[in-house]
Amino acid sequence: RFLSPEFIPPRGRTDPLKFYIERKDMIQRRKAFNIPEFYVGHILAVTTANPYASEKASRFVGICIQRGGKGLGATFVLRNIIEDQGVEIRYELYNPRIQAIEVLKLEKRLDDNLMYLRDALPEYSTFDVNMKPVSHLDHEEIPVNKLQVRMKPKPWSKRWERPQYNIKGIKFELPEKKMKEAQKWSQPWVEFDMLREYDTSKIEEKIWKEVSEELKK
Amino acid sequence: MRLSVAAAISHGRVYRHLGLGPRSRLDLLRNLVTALVRHERIEVPWARADEMRGYAERLIDYAKLGDTNERAMRLANFWLTEKDLIHKLFKVLAVRFQPHPGSYTRMLHIPNRDDIDRAKMAVIELKGNPFPPLIVPRRDTEKTLLNQLLKGYREDAHRAAVP
């Protein structure tokens, strides 16, 4: 019972007709090409059509660190380290050049956004290019990997210890003073600001019914 | 070529800048929500009433979930600074508004404040409050054109029916 997050329209004043038309196009593409269910933290292998490669197709294996965008422009970023060089590629889910998406390993992580892997030690982002797909039964729940990642010494690309990022998957080895100083930027009132919440349960149900009916045809 | 948006454009922003900052804005609105729950009809500057309306209605929506709900209790604890009003919110207001799906408040304009600032004021009240209503719909008098024509028509019909 999984609805891909790019189907849920964002909060705003746009006409729902735009989202309806986009959803129709998205469903049409999904009928032609199977996009599997995946979350941030899964290890995927994507083959895209490439006119300049021998075999005309190029394959990239990586861990999904972020899923962004709504509608047809939905993207996901895969990260891997190849010959000691970190590589991140942003793919569009509904790009017609993508020929296959395989999920090699299913595991969820503690966060929605694994951008901190850029500042983590390289061993946490290396994955074997010829990895065999790990089998997973349909009815089992997707396991959550409670791995605490160790970081390279500071400076980092972003100050991940600050509470705005709300990261649970890093093992902070910083002194206590730095952690307390980072808490100065916390905004405890945001949790009680009721108008910021976007309740998507009813919208999700409607869209789920629509999408599953269309896909069954 | 300008690559980034200029700082003064605020298209699509919904929150007004009240008070000294975001914490101060929430504290201001919290005081107003507490006053509304206590007195059920208050006169406040229009902008503050507008901001407060959304928060008050969402608070009542959460209260409808019941006081066993952990999140509803924490929100009520934060938003109502006078703790006897938490009981009133859950036991009186949630029950009163249970049949309605939304729109528990009414906001109306008032003449500008008498102070030197002449601020635009509004009165905001919870529906179903015990005070006399603010808008009293009065029937038209007999002297209006439509009523005179209808009266004439009724008399003609009466005279035609009698003999």
Short mmCIF file of C-alpha atoms in Angstrom, two decimals:
data_model
loop_
_atom_site.label_atom_id
_atom_site.label_comp_id
_atom_site.label_asym_id
_atom_site.label_seq_id
_atom_site.Cartn_x
_atom_site.Cartn_y
_atom_site.Cartn_z
CA ARG A 1 0.00 0.00 0.00
CA PHE A 2 2.64 2.42 -1.11
CA LEU A 3 1.97 5.69 -2.90
CA SER A 4 5.07 7.25 -4.43
CA PRO A 5 5.64 10.69 -2.86
CA GLU A 6 5.71 12.56 -6.18
CA PHE A 7 1.99 11.90 -6.66
CA ILE A 8 1.04 14.02 -3.67
CA PRO A 9 0.48 17.63 -4.84
CA PRO A 10 2.33 20.30 -2.85
CA ARG A 11 0.49 22.90 -0.81
CA GLY A 12 -0.26 25.99 -2.85
CA ARG A 13 -2.72 27.89 -4.98
CA THR A 14 -2.25 26.02 -8.28
CA ASP A 15 -5.22 24.59 -10.13
CA PRO A 16 -5.77 20.90 -9.31
CA LEU A 17 -6.27 20.35 -13.05
CA LYS A 18 -2.51 20.65 -13.55
CA PHE A 19 -1.87 17.84 -11.07
CA TYR A 20 -4.61 15.72 -12.62
CA ILE A 21 -3.06 15.99 -16.09
CA GLU A 22 0.41 15.25 -14.70
CA ARG A 23 -0.91 12.21 -12.86
CA LYS A 24 -2.46 10.86 -16.06
CA ASP A 25 0.89 11.18 -17.83
CA MET A 26 2.72 9.60 -14.91
CA ILE A 27 0.33 6.63 -14.86
CA GLN A 28 0.75 6.19 -18.63
CA ARG A 29 4.52 6.04 -18.24
CA ARG A 30 4.25 3.61 -15.34
CA LYS A 31 2.15 1.27 -17.47
CA ALA A 32 4.87 1.19 -20.10
CA PHE A 33 7.77 0.86 -17.65
CA ASN A 34 7.76 -0.52 -14.14
CA ILE A 35 9.07 1.90 -11.48
CA PRO A 36 9.60 -0.14 -8.31
CA GLU A 37 8.82 1.04 -4.83
CA PHE A 38 11.93 2.47 -3.21
CA TYR A 39 12.90 4.78 -0.38
CA VAL A 40 15.94 6.82 0.60
CA GLY A 41 18.67 4.37 1.61
CA HIS A 42 17.94 1.67 -0.97
CA ILE A 43 20.69 0.59 -3.30
CA LEU A 44 19.55 0.88 -6.92
CA ALA A 45 20.99 0.07 -10.34
CA VAL A 46 19.79 2.31 -13.17
CA THR A 47 20.42 1.65 -16.90
CA THR A 48 19.97 4.68 -19.15
CA ALA A 49 20.17 4.90 -22.93
CA ASN A 50 23.42 6.56 -23.96
CA PRO A 51 24.25 7.07 -27.67
CA TYR A 52 27.99 7.44 -27.02
CA ALA A 53 28.48 4.27 -24.96
CA SER A 54 29.28 0.91 -26.50
CA GLU A 55 26.12 -1.24 -26.10
CA LYS A 56 24.20 2.08 -26.19
CA ALA A 57 23.27 1.72 -22.48
CA SER A 58 25.12 2.77 -19.31
CA ARG A 59 24.54 1.27 -15.87
CA PHE A 60 25.07 3.05 -12.55
CA VAL A 61 24.75 1.52 -9.10
CA GLY A 62 24.39 3.68 -6.00
CA ILE A 63 22.56 4.43 -2.77
CA CYS A 64 19.57 6.71 -3.05
CA ILE A 65 20.31 9.75 -0.89
CA GLN A 66 17.44 12.04 -1.77
CA ARG A 67 14.07 11.98 -3.53
CA GLY A 68 12.85 15.37 -4.68
CA GLY A 69 10.35 17.09 -6.90
CA LYS A 70 6.67 16.48 -7.50
CA GLY A 71 4.80 15.38 -10.58
CA LEU A 72 6.65 14.48 -13.76
CA GLY A 73 9.85 16.23 -12.66
CA ALA A 74 10.41 13.92 -9.72
CA THR A 75 14.11 13.09 -9.27
CA PHE A 76 16.29 10.89 -7.14
CA VAL A 77 20.02 11.12 -6.49
CA LEU A 78 22.25 8.04 -6.43
CA ARG A 79 25.67 8.14 -4.82
CA ASN A 80 28.61 5.79 -5.15
CA ILE A 81 32.39 5.98 -4.92
CA ILE A 82 34.16 4.74 -8.05
CA GLU A 83 37.98 4.50 -8.01
CA ASP A 84 38.22 6.75 -4.94
CA GLN A 85 36.08 9.47 -6.54
CA GLY A 86 32.61 10.17 -5.14
CA VAL A 87 29.97 10.32 -7.88
CA GLU A 88 26.39 11.51 -7.49
CA ILE A 89 23.94 11.33 -10.36
CA ARG A 90 20.45 12.86 -10.32
CA TYR A 91 17.98 10.83 -12.37
CA GLU A 92 14.43 11.75 -13.29
CA LEU A 93 11.91 9.01 -12.56
CA TYR A 94 9.85 9.67 -15.69
CA ASN A 95 12.71 10.21 -18.11
CA PRO A 96 12.10 8.10 -21.25
CA ARG A 97 15.85 7.43 -21.56
CA ILE A 98 15.83 5.26 -18.44
CA GLN A 99 15.54 1.64 -19.50
CA ALA A 100 15.58 -0.23 -16.20
CA ILE A 101 15.56 0.48 -12.47
CA GLU A 102 16.45 -2.50 -10.26
CA VAL A 103 16.40 -2.45 -6.51
CA LEU A 104 19.49 -4.33 -5.34
CA LYS A 105 19.07 -3.98 -1.59
CA LEU A 106 16.06 -2.84 0.35
CA GLU A 107 16.73 -1.00 3.55
CA LYS A 108 15.42 2.23 4.98
CA ARG A 109 17.62 4.56 6.98
CA LEU A 110 16.88 6.77 9.96
CA ASP A 111 16.67 9.97 7.88
CA ASP A 112 14.87 11.16 4.77
CA ASN A 113 17.93 12.88 3.34
CA LEU A 114 21.36 11.25 3.33
CA MET A 115 23.28 14.26 2.02
CA TYR A 116 25.63 13.93 5.00
CA LEU A 117 27.25 10.93 3.31
CA ARG A 118 29.33 13.49 1.42
CA ASP A 119 31.07 14.37 4.68
CA ALA A 120 31.14 10.84 6.01
CA LEU A 121 34.06 8.46 5.66
CA PRO A 122 34.16 6.98 2.12
CA GLU A 123 33.54 3.44 3.31
CA TYR A 124 29.86 4.31 3.97
CA SER A 125 29.21 5.27 0.34
CA THR A 126 31.08 2.54 -1.55
CA PHE A 127 28.99 -0.15 -3.12
CA ASP A 128 30.07 -2.93 -5.42
CA VAL A 129 29.08 -2.23 -9.03
CA ASN A 130 28.45 -5.90 -9.76
CA MET A 131 26.48 -6.50 -6.58
CA LYS A 132 23.88 -9.27 -6.75
CA PRO A 133 20.30 -8.27 -5.90
CA VAL A 134 19.42 -9.28 -2.34
CA SER A 135 16.14 -11.18 -2.38
CA HIS A 136 13.21 -9.74 -0.49
CA LEU A 137 9.77 -11.24 0.09
CA ASP A 138 6.79 -9.07 -0.76
CA HIS A 139 4.93 -9.33 2.50
CA GLU A 140 7.90 -8.61 4.76
CA GLU A 141 8.39 -5.09 6.11
CA ILE A 142 11.30 -3.09 4.79
CA PRO A 143 14.07 -3.24 7.45
CA VAL A 144 15.30 0.02 8.97
CA ASN A 145 19.08 0.20 9.19
CA LYS A 146 19.94 2.04 12.40
CA LEU A 147 23.50 2.63 11.28
CA GLN A 148 25.28 5.59 12.90
CA VAL A 149 27.69 7.00 10.37
CA ARG A 150 31.14 8.31 11.34
CA MET A 151 32.21 11.58 9.78
CA LYS A 152 35.40 13.04 8.42
CA PRO A 153 36.90 15.85 10.53
CA LYS A 154 35.19 19.23 10.24
CA PRO A 155 34.69 21.48 8.14
CA TRP A 156 31.66 19.82 6.55
CA SER A 157 29.61 21.05 3.60
CA LYS A 158 26.71 21.82 5.96
CA ARG A 159 26.63 22.05 9.74
CA TRP A 160 24.89 18.72 10.28
CA GLU A 161 24.90 19.00 14.06
CA ARG A 162 22.37 21.86 13.94
CA PRO A 163 18.79 20.91 14.91
CA GLN A 164 17.20 22.20 11.68
CA TYR A 165 18.49 19.16 9.78
CA ASN A 166 17.16 16.79 12.44
CA ILE A 167 19.65 14.06 11.59
CA LYS A 168 19.55 10.89 13.62
CA GLY A 169 21.97 8.76 11.63
CA ILE A 170 25.32 10.36 12.52
CA LYS A 171 27.56 9.43 15.41
CA PHE A 172 28.71 12.87 16.48
CA GLU A 173 32.18 12.76 17.97
CA LEU A 174 32.24 16.50 18.64
CA PRO A 175 32.93 17.92 22.11
CA GLU A 176 29.90 18.65 24.34
CA LYS A 177 30.48 22.40 24.08
CA LYS A 178 30.00 22.34 20.30
CA MET A 179 26.81 20.29 20.57
CA LYS A 180 25.39 22.72 23.15
CA GLU A 181 26.35 25.66 20.95
CA ALA A 182 24.55 24.07 18.00
CA GLN A 183 21.36 23.88 20.09
CA LYS A 184 21.34 27.71 20.17
CA TRP A 185 19.85 27.57 16.67
CA SER A 186 16.97 25.33 17.67
CA GLN A 187 13.44 26.67 17.18
CA PRO A 188 11.24 24.84 19.68
CA TRP A 189 8.14 26.86 18.75
CA VAL A 190 7.99 25.42 15.23
CA GLU A 191 6.65 22.14 16.62
CA PHE A 192 3.57 23.97 17.97
CA ASP A 193 2.94 26.07 14.87
CA MET A 194 -0.20 24.32 13.67
CA LEU A 195 -0.59 26.16 10.37
CA ARG A 196 2.68 24.69 9.08
CA GLU A 197 1.34 21.14 9.10
CA TYR A 198 0.12 19.70 5.81
CA ASP A 199 -2.25 16.84 6.45
CA THR A 200 -2.06 14.60 3.39
CA SER A 201 -3.99 11.55 4.63
CA LYS A 202 -7.27 12.28 2.81
CA ILE A 203 -5.55 13.49 -0.36
CA GLU A 204 -3.34 10.38 -0.33
CA GLU A 205 -6.31 8.07 -0.05
CA LYS A 206 -8.10 9.67 -2.98
CA ILE A 207 -5.01 9.63 -5.16
CA TRP A 208 -4.15 6.06 -4.15
CA LYS A 209 -7.61 4.87 -5.22
CA GLU A 210 -7.34 6.72 -8.51
CA VAL A 211 -3.84 5.48 -9.29
CA SER A 212 -4.42 1.85 -8.36
CA GLU A 213 -7.62 1.70 -10.44
CA GLU A 214 -5.86 3.12 -13.47
CA LEU A 215 -2.87 0.84 -13.14
CA LYS A 216 -5.01 -2.28 -12.92
CA LYS A 217 -6.59 -1.63 -16.33
CA MET B 1 21.39 39.19 -15.52
CA ARG B 2 19.86 38.89 -12.07
CA LEU B 3 20.27 35.29 -10.91
CA SER B 4 18.69 35.44 -7.46
CA VAL B 5 15.41 36.95 -6.34
CA ALA B 6 15.65 40.37 -4.66
CA ALA B 7 15.22 40.37 -0.91
CA ALA B 8 12.04 42.48 -0.83
CA ILE B 9 9.76 40.16 -2.89
CA SER B 10 7.39 38.09 -0.76
CA HIS B 11 5.16 36.28 -3.26
CA GLY B 12 3.18 33.48 -1.69
CA ARG B 13 4.21 34.12 1.93
CA VAL B 14 1.28 33.56 4.28
CA TYR B 15 2.57 34.56 7.71
CA ARG B 16 2.41 38.22 8.72
CA HIS B 17 5.37 39.80 10.54
CA LEU B 18 3.92 40.50 14.01
CA GLY B 19 5.86 41.32 17.16
CA LEU B 20 9.63 41.08 17.51
CA GLY B 21 10.29 37.80 15.68
CA PRO B 22 8.79 34.35 15.04
CA ARG B 23 8.81 33.39 18.75
CA SER B 24 7.26 36.74 19.70
CA ARG B 25 4.63 36.38 16.98
CA LEU B 26 3.57 32.99 18.32
CA ASP B 27 3.48 34.32 21.89
CA LEU B 28 1.26 37.24 20.80
CA LEU B 29 -1.14 34.92 19.01
CA ARG B 30 -1.07 32.55 21.96
CA ASN B 31 -2.26 35.33 24.28
CA LEU B 32 -5.03 36.21 21.85
CA VAL B 33 -6.16 32.60 21.52
CA THR B 34 -6.25 32.27 25.32
CA ALA B 35 -8.34 35.45 25.54
CA LEU B 36 -10.72 34.17 22.87
CA VAL B 37 -11.25 30.87 24.64
CA ARG B 38 -11.81 32.67 27.95
CA HIS B 39 -14.14 35.48 26.82
CA GLU B 40 -15.47 34.03 23.49
CA ARG B 41 -15.69 37.51 21.95
CA ILE B 42 -12.79 39.96 21.73
CA GLU B 43 -11.95 43.21 19.93
CA VAL B 44 -8.48 43.13 18.44
CA PRO B 45 -6.56 44.73 15.56
CA TRP B 46 -7.72 43.18 12.29
CA ALA B 47 -4.36 41.71 11.23
CA ARG B 48 -3.90 39.91 14.55
CA ALA B 49 -7.48 38.59 14.40
CA ASP B 50 -6.85 37.24 10.90
CA GLU B 51 -3.68 35.41 11.96
CA MET B 52 -5.29 34.14 15.13
CA ARG B 53 -8.34 32.73 13.38
CA GLY B 54 -6.45 29.93 11.65
CA TYR B 55 -4.71 28.86 14.86
CA ALA B 56 -7.93 28.95 16.92
CA GLU B 57 -9.79 26.78 14.43
CA ARG B 58 -6.97 24.24 14.19
CA LEU B 59 -6.78 24.12 17.98
CA ILE B 60 -10.48 23.25 18.16
CA ASP B 61 -9.96 20.59 15.46
CA TYR B 62 -7.24 19.01 17.58
CA ALA B 63 -9.43 19.31 20.69
CA LYS B 64 -12.13 17.33 18.91
CA LEU B 65 -9.74 14.36 18.81
CA GLY B 66 -10.25 14.05 22.55
CA ASP B 67 -8.10 14.75 25.57
CA THR B 68 -6.61 11.25 25.68
CA ASN B 69 -4.70 12.20 22.51
CA GLU B 70 -1.12 13.01 23.53
CA ARG B 71 -0.48 15.56 20.80
CA ALA B 72 -3.80 17.37 21.36
CA MET B 73 -2.99 17.75 25.06
CA ARG B 74 0.52 19.08 24.39
CA LEU B 75 -0.75 21.62 21.87
CA ALA B 76 -3.53 22.75 24.22
CA ASN B 77 -0.97 23.06 27.00
CA PHE B 78 1.20 25.29 24.83
CA TRP B 79 -1.55 27.42 23.29
CA LEU B 80 -3.60 28.10 26.43
CA THR B 81 -1.51 29.90 29.00
CA GLU B 82 -4.28 29.78 31.63
CA LYS B 83 -4.56 26.12 32.49
CA ASP B 84 -8.22 26.11 33.59
CA LEU B 85 -9.12 26.88 29.99
CA ILE B 86 -7.73 23.52 28.82
CA HIS B 87 -10.62 21.88 30.65
CA LYS B 88 -13.07 24.33 29.06
CA LEU B 89 -11.60 23.65 25.60
CA PHE B 90 -11.93 19.89 25.78
CA LYS B 91 -15.20 19.62 27.72
CA VAL B 92 -17.24 22.63 26.49
CA LEU B 93 -15.94 23.88 23.13
CA ALA B 94 -15.11 20.51 21.57
CA VAL B 95 -18.61 19.27 22.47
CA ARG B 96 -20.26 22.43 21.17
CA PHE B 97 -18.53 22.21 17.81
CA GLN B 98 -18.64 18.43 17.38
CA PRO B 99 -21.45 18.51 14.72
CA HIS B 100 -19.75 21.28 12.64
CA PRO B 101 -16.96 20.27 10.21
CA GLY B 102 -15.19 23.68 10.29
CA SER B 103 -15.45 27.50 10.64
CA TYR B 104 -16.01 27.93 14.38
CA THR B 105 -15.27 31.65 14.46
CA ARG B 106 -16.88 34.78 13.09
CA MET B 107 -14.86 37.91 12.32
CA LEU B 108 -16.43 41.31 11.68
CA HIS B 109 -15.14 44.85 11.12
CA ILE B 110 -15.42 47.60 13.71
CA PRO B 111 -14.80 51.37 13.43
CA ASN B 112 -11.11 52.33 13.81
CA ARG B 113 -9.64 52.54 17.30
CA ASP B 114 -10.09 55.86 19.14
CA ASP B 115 -6.38 56.08 19.96
CA ILE B 116 -3.91 58.22 18.04
CA ASP B 117 -2.99 55.20 15.83
CA ARG B 118 -6.56 54.76 14.37
CA ALA B 119 -5.88 51.05 13.97
CA LYS B 120 -8.20 48.88 11.86
CA MET B 121 -10.08 46.77 14.43
CA ALA B 122 -12.11 43.61 14.21
CA VAL B 123 -14.25 41.64 16.61
CA ILE B 124 -13.72 37.88 16.59
CA GLU B 125 -16.13 35.53 18.37
CA LEU B 126 -16.75 31.81 18.68
CA LYS B 127 -20.10 30.79 17.21
CA GLY B 128 -22.71 29.72 19.73
CA ASN B 129 -21.52 32.14 22.41
CA PRO B 130 -23.97 33.28 25.16
CA PHE B 131 -23.86 37.02 24.28
CA PRO B 132 -26.54 38.80 22.20
CA PRO B 133 -25.79 38.48 18.46
CA LEU B 134 -23.64 41.11 16.77
CA ILE B 135 -25.65 41.27 13.52
CA VAL B 136 -29.40 41.56 14.09
CA PRO B 137 -31.26 40.90 10.83
CA ARG B 138 -34.25 43.26 10.79
CA ARG B 139 -37.32 42.83 8.62
CA ASP B 140 -38.00 45.59 6.04
CA THR B 141 -40.60 48.21 7.10
CA GLU B 142 -43.99 48.48 5.43
CA LYS B 143 -42.97 51.70 3.67
CA THR B 144 -40.60 50.10 1.09
CA LEU B 145 -41.75 49.96 -2.53
CA LEU B 146 -41.82 46.17 -2.72
CA ASN B 147 -43.85 45.85 0.47
CA GLN B 148 -46.32 48.53 -0.68
CA LEU B 149 -46.78 46.74 -4.04
CA LEU B 150 -47.28 43.39 -2.29
CA LYS B 151 -49.78 45.02 0.09
CA GLY B 152 -51.71 46.43 -2.87
CA TYR B 153 -51.67 43.02 -4.60
CA ARG B 154 -52.97 41.30 -1.46
CA GLU B 155 -55.81 43.85 -1.10
CA ASP B 156 -56.78 43.47 -4.78
CA ALA B 157 -56.86 39.68 -4.46
CA HIS B 158 -58.97 40.02 -1.27
CA ARG B 159 -61.46 42.38 -2.96
CA ALA B 160 -61.73 40.03 -6.00
CA ALA B 161 -62.26 36.95 -3.80
CA VAL B 162 -64.95 38.45 -1.46
CA PRO B 163 -67.95 39.18 -3.83
#
